[in-house]
Coordinates of C-alpha atoms and ligand atoms in Angstrom, one line a residue:
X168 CA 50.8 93.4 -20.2
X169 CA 51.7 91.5 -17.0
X170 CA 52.3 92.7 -13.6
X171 CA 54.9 91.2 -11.2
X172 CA 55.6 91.9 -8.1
X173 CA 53.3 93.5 -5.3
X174 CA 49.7 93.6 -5.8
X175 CA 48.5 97.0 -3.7
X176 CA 44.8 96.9 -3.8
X177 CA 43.4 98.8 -0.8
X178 CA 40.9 101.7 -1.0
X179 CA 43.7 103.8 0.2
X180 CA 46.3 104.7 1.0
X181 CA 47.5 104.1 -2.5
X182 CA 50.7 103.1 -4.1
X183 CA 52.5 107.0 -5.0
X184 CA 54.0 107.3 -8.3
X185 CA 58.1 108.0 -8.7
X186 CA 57.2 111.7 -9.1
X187 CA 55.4 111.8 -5.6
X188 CA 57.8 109.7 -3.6
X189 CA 61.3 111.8 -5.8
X190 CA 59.1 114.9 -4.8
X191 CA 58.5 113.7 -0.7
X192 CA 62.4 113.2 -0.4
X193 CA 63.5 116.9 -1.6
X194 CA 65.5 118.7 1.1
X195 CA 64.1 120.8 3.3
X196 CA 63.1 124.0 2.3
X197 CA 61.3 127.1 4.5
X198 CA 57.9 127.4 5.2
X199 CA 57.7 131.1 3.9
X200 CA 60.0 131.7 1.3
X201 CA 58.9 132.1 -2.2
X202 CA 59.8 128.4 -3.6
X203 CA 56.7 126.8 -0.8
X204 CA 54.7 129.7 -2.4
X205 CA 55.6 127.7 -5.4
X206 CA 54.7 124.7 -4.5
X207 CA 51.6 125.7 -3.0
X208 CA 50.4 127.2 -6.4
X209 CA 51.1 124.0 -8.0
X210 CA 49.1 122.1 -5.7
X211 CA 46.4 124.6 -5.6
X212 CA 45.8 124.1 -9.2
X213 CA 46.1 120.9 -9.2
X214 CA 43.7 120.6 -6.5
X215 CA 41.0 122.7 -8.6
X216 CA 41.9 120.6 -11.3
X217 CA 40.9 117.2 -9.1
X218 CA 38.4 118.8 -7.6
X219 CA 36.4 119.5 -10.9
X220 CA 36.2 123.4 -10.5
X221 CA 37.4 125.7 -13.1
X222 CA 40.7 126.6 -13.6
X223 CA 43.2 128.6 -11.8
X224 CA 46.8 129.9 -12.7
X225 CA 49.8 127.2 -11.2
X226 CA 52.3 130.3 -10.6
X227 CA 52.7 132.0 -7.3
X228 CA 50.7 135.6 -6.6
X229 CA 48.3 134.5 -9.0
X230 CA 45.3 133.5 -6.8
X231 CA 45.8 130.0 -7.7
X232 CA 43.1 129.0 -4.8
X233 CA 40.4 130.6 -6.4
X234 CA 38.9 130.5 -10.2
X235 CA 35.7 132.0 -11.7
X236 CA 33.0 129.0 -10.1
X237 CA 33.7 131.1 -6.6
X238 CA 34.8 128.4 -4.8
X239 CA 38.4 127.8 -3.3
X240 CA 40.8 125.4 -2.3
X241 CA 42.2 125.1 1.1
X242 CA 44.8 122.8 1.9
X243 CA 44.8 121.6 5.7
X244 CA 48.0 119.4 7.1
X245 CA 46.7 116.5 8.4
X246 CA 44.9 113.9 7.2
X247 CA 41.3 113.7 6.1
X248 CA 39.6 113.8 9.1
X249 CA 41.3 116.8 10.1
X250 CA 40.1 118.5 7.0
X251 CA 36.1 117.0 7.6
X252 CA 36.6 118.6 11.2
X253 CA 37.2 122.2 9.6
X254 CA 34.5 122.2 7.7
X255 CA 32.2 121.0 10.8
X256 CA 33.6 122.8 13.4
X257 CA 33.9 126.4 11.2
X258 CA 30.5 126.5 9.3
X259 CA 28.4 125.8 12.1
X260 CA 26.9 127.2 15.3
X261 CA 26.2 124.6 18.6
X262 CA 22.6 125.2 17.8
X263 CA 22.7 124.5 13.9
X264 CA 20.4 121.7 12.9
X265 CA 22.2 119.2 10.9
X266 CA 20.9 116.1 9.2
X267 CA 23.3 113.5 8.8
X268 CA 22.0 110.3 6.6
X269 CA 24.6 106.9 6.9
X270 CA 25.2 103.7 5.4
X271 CA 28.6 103.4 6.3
X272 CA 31.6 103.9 9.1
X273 CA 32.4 107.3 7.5
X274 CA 29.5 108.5 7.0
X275 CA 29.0 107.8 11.1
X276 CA 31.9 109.1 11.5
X277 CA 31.0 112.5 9.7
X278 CA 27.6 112.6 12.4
X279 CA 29.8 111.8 15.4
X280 CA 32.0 114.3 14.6
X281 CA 29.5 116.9 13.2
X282 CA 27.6 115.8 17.1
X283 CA 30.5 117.5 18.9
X284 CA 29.7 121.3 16.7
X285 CA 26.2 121.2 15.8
X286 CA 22.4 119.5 16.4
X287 CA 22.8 116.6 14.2
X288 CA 20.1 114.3 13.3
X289 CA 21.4 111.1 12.5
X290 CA 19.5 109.0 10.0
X291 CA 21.4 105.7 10.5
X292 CA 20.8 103.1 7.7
X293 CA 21.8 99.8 6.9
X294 CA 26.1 99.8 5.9
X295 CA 25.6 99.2 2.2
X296 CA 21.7 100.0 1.9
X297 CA 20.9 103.2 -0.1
X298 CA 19.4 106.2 1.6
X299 CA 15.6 105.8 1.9
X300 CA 15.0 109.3 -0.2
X301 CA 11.7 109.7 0.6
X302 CA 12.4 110.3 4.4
X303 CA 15.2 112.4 3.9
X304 CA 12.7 114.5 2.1
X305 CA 10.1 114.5 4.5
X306 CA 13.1 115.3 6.8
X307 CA 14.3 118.3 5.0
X308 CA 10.8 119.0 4.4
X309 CA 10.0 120.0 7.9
X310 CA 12.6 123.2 7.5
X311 CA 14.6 124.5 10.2
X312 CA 17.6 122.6 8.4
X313 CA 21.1 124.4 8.2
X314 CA 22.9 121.8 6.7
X315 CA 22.6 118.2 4.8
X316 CA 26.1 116.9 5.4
X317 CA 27.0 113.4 4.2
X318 CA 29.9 110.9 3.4
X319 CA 29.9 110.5 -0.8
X320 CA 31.6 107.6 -1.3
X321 CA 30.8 105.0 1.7
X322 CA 35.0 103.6 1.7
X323 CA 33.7 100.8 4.3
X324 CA 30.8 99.4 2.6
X325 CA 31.4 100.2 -0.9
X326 CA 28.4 102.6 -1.4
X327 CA 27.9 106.1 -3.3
X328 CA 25.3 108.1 -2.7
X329 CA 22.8 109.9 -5.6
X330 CA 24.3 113.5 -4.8
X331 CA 22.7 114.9 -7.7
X332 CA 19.8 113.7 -6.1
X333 CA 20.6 114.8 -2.3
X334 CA 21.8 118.4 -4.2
X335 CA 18.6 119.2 -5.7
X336 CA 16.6 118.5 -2.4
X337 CA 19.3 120.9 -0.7
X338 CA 19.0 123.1 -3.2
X339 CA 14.8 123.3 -3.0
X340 CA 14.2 123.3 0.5
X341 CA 17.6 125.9 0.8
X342 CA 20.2 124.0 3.0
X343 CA 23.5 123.8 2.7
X344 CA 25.1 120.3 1.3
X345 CA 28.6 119.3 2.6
X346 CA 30.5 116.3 1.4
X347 CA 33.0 114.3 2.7
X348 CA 34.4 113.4 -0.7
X349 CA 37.7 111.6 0.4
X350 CA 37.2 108.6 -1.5
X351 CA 35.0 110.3 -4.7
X352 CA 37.4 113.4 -5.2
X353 CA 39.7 112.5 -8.0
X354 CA 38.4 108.8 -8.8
X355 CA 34.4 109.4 -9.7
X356 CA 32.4 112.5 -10.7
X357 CA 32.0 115.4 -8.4
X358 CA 30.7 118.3 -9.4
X359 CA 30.8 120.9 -6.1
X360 CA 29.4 123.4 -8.7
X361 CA 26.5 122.1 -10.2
X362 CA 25.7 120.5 -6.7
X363 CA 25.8 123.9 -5.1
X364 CA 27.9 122.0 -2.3
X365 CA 29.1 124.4 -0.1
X366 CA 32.1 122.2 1.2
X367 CA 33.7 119.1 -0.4
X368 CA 37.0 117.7 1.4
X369 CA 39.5 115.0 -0.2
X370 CA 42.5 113.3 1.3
X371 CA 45.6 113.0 -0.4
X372 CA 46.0 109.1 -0.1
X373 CA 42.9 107.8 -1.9
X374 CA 41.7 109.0 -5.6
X375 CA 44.2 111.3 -5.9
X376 CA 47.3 109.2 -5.0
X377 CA 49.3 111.6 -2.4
X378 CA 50.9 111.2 0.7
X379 CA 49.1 110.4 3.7
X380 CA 48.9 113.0 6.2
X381 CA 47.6 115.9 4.4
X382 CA 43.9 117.0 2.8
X383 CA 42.3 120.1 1.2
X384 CA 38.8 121.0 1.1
X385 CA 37.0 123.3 -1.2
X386 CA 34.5 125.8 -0.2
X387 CA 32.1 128.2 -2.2
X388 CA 31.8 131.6 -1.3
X389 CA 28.9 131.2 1.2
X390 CA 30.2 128.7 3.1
X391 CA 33.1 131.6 3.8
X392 CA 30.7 134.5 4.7
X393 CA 29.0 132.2 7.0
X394 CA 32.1 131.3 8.7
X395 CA 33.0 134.7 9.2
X396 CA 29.4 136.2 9.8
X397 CA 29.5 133.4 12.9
X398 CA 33.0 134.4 14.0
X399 CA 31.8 138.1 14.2
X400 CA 28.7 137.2 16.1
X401 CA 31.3 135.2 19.0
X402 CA 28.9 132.2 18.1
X403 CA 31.9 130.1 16.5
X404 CA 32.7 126.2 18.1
X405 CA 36.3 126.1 19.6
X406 CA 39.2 125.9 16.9
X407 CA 42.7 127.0 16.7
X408 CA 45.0 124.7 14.3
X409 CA 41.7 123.8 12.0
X410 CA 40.3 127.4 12.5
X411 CA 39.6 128.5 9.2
X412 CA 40.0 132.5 9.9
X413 CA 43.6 132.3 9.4
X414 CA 43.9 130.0 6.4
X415 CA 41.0 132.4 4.6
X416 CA 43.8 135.1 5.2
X417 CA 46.5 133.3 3.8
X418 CA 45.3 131.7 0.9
X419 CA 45.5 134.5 -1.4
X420 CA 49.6 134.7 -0.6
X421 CA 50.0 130.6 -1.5
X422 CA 50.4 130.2 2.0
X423 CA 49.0 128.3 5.3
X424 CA 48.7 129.8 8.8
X425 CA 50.9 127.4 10.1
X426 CA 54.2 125.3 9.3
X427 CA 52.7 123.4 6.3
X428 CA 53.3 119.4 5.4
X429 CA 56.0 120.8 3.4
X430 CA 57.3 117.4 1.9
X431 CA 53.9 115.8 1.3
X432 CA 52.2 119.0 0.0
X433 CA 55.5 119.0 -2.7
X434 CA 54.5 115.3 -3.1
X435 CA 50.3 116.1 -3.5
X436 CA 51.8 118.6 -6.0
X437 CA 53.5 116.1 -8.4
X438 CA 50.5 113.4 -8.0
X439 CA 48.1 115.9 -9.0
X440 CA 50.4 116.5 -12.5
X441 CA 49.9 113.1 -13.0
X442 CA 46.4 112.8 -12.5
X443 CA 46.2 115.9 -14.8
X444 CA 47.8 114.2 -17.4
X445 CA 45.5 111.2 -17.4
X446 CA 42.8 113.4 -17.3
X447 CA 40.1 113.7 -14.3
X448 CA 37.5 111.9 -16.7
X449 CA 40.1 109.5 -18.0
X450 CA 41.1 108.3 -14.2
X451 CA 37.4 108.3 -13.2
X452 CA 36.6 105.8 -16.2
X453 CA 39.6 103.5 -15.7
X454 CA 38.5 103.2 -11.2
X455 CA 35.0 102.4 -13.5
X456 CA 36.3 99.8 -15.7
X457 CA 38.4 98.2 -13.0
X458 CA 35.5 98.5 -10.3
X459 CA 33.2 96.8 -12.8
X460 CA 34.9 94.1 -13.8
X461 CA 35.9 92.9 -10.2
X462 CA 32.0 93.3 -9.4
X463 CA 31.0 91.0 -12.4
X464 CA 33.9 88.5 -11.8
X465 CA 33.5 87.9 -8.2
X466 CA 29.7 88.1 -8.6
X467 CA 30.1 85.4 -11.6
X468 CA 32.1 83.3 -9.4
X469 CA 29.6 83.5 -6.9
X470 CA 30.2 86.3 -4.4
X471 CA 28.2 88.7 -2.8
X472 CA 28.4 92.4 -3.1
X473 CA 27.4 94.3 0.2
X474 CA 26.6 97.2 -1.3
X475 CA 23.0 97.7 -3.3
X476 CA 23.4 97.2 -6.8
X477 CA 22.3 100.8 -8.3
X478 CA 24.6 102.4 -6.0
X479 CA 27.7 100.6 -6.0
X480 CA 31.1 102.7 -5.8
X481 CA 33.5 102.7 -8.5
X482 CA 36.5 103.2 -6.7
X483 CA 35.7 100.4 -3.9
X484 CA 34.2 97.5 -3.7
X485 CA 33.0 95.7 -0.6
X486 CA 32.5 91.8 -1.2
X487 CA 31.4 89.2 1.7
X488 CA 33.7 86.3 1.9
X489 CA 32.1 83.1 1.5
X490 CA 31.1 80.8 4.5
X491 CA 34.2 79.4 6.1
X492 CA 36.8 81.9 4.9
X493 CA 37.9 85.1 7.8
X494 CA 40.8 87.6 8.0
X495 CA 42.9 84.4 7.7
X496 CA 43.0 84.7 4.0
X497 CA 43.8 87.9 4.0
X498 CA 46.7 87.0 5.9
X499 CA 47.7 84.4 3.7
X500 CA 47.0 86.9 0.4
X501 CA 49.5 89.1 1.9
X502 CA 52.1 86.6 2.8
X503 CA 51.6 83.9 0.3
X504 CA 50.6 86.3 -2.6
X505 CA 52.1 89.4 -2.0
X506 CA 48.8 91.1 -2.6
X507 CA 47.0 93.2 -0.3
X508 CA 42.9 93.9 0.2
X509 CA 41.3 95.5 3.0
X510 CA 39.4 94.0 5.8
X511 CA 35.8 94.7 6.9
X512 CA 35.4 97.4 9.8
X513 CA 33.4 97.3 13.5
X514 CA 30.5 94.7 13.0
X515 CA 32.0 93.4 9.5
X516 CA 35.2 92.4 10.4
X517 CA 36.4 89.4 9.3
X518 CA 33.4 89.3 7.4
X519 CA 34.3 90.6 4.1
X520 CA 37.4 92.0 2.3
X521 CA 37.5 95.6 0.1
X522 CA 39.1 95.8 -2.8
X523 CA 40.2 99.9 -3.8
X524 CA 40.3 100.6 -7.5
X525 CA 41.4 104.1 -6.9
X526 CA 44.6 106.0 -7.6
X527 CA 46.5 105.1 -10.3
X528 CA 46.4 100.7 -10.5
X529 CA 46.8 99.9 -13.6
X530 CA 44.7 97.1 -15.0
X531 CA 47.4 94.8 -15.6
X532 CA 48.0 94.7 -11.5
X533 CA 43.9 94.3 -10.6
X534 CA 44.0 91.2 -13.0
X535 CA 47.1 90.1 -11.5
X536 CA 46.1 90.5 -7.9
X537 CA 42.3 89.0 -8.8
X538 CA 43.9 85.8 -10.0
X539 CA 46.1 85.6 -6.7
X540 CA 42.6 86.1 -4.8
X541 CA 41.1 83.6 -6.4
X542 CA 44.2 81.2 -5.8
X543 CA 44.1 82.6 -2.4
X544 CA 40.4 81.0 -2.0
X545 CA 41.3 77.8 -3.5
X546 CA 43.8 77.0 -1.1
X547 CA 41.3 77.7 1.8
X548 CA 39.2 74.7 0.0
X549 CA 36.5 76.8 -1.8
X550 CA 35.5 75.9 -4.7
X551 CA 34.9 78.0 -7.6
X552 CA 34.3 77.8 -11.3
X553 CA 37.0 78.5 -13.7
X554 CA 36.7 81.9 -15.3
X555 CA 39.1 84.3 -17.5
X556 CA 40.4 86.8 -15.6
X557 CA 41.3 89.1 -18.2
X558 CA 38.2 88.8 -20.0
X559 CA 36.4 90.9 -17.0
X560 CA 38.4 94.2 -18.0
Ligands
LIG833 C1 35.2 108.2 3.0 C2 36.2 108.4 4.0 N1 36.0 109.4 4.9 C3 37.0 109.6 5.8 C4 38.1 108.9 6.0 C5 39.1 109.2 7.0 O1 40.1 109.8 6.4 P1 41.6 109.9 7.1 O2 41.9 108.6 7.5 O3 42.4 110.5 5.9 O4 41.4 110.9 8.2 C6 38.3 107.8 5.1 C7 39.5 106.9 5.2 O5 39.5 105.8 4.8 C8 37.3 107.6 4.1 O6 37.5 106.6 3.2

């Protein structure tokens, strides 16, 4: 199977399927009347379904954001961010201690944020090197911790953290665990359940292979009667649109406080049937099989990785261009190629190039757009030793 045409390989947003973009283009329709609340329980279910929590009904007035594990699904219009900043800005107190551990530009982004509602301790590593365990232990350790609050999937250096790992110390030394799962949810396990993660947000671009511009988070049923035991004690951060009062009260009527992303959420919808169909486990093996092989066949043809090798994502990978090659190729990938990677961010820029494996890219189009990357590279004078593309996946 070949691919022509456009290579899309970023780590988001992804390329939508027919379904998605037919869906986005449906005339308007209102914001209240019964066929959003339609929609709405479509793309709560779905969401459940992506999210890995049990089941829920995908018909309207049948609590579709809920299911039997406790948690639910809200769906927040705008992008992922906005969704992080609900979670942040609603759970805690000014005065909450949270420990944030990085390794990447999200994750930072997740303490600066977190900084603006809560005490956060930033533990700052390396972008790409894993979490030194052992202090975050010794950290936790020391109590007085409300909250563990992390980025899952590193997006700019390629990195996922051990949350297994990061959920049991939560879990022993009784802090809450919240994820920023925007580039796991949908494309590599999650499991809010078994974690005991009290929050877990997605974004519609990435794993899942939505519309930009609209997110949902799931939350168990503590992370609720916190949010409402600090409203009632007035010791709540400022919030209005991401306040999550309101969409607490709506959720059980398929609704949203405010004027919903009408047209992406009937997009989301339709990309979540698809992923459904694939099956969660199936898409998080294929983002496994396509990660690996570009790992092994830019490693065998003499890349570097960024990312350390036990933790490396599945659904991006971060690899350092070789000396003498900047942004320029990239450039020339897009124009020359029609293929498109991602750049490095802040101190990385121009200093490697990302490759997504997330959403639904088929293999035939990673082979494809591998081959034009290597192309790409030989026409910048590098020289590398003939390999088999194909053979890699
Ligand atoms: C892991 C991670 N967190 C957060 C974000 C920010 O999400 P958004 O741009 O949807 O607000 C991104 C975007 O790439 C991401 O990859």
């Amino acid at each position: 199977m070949s691919h022509d045409g456009d290579c899309f390989l970023v780590p988001g947003p992804v390329r939508m399927n027919s379904a998605c973009l037919e869906a986005l283009s449906t005339p308007a329709i209102t914001a209240r009347g019964s066929e959003f609340r339609d929609i709405m329980a479509r793309l709560n279910s779905g969401l459940r379904y992506a999210f890995n929590l049990s089941p829920s009904s995908d018909k309207r007035k049948n609590e579709s954001w809920s299911g039997d594990d406790g948690y639910k699904v809200i769906t927040v219009s705008g992008s992922g961010t906005a969704a992080m900043e609900m979670v942040m800005a609603n759970r805690f107190r000014p005065n909450d201690r949270v420990l944030v551990p990085t390794n990447g530009k999200f994750g930072e982004r997740v303490a600066e944020m977190g900084a603006r509602f809560c005490n956060v301790k930033h533990l700052k590593y390396e972008w790409g090197r894993a979490f030194d365990f052992g202090e975050i232990e010794e950290q936790l350790a020391r109590g007085n911790w409300e909250a563990l609050a992390i980025c899952h999937n590193e997006t700019s250096s390629g990195i996922t953290q051990d949350a297994a790992e990061l959920a049991e110390m939560c879990q022993r030394h009784g802090v809450a665990f919240i994820l920023d799962g925007i580039t796991s949810v949908g494309g590599l396990p999650v499991h809010p359940e078994e974690w005991g993660a009290e929050a877990v947000v997605v974004g519609a671009q990435k794993c899942t292979a939505g519309p930009s511009g609209i997110a949902a988070i799931a939350v168990n049923q503590r992370f609720i009667d916190r949010c409402i035991a600090i409203r009632n004690q007035d010791d709540s951060n400022p919030t209005y649109y991401l306040d999550i009062i309101p969409a607490l009260k709506k959720g059980s009527d398929d609704q949203t406080p405010w004027t919903p992303a009408i047209n992406p959420a009937m997009g989301w919808a339709a990309a979540l049937e698809t992923l459904k169909e694939e099956g969660l486990e199936n898409r998080w093996n294929r983002c496994k099989m396509l990660a690996e092989g570009v790992r092994k066949l830019f490693l065998d043809l003499g890349f570097e990785l960024l990312a350390d090798e036990f933790f490396r994502s599945t659904t991006v990978t971060a690899i350092l261009y070789p000396e003498g090659i900047n942004d320029d190729w990239r450039t020339r990938l897009k124009e020359e190629y029609s293929t498109q990677v991602i750049g490095g961010q802040d101190h990385l820029k121009g200093k490697m190039f990302r490759i997504g494996s997330m959403g639904e890219t088929p293999v035939s189009e990673m082979i494809e757009g591998c081959k034009r990357m290597i192309s790409c590279f030989k026409d910048f004078e590098i020289d590398l030793p003939e390999v088999d593309v194909e053979s890699y996946f």
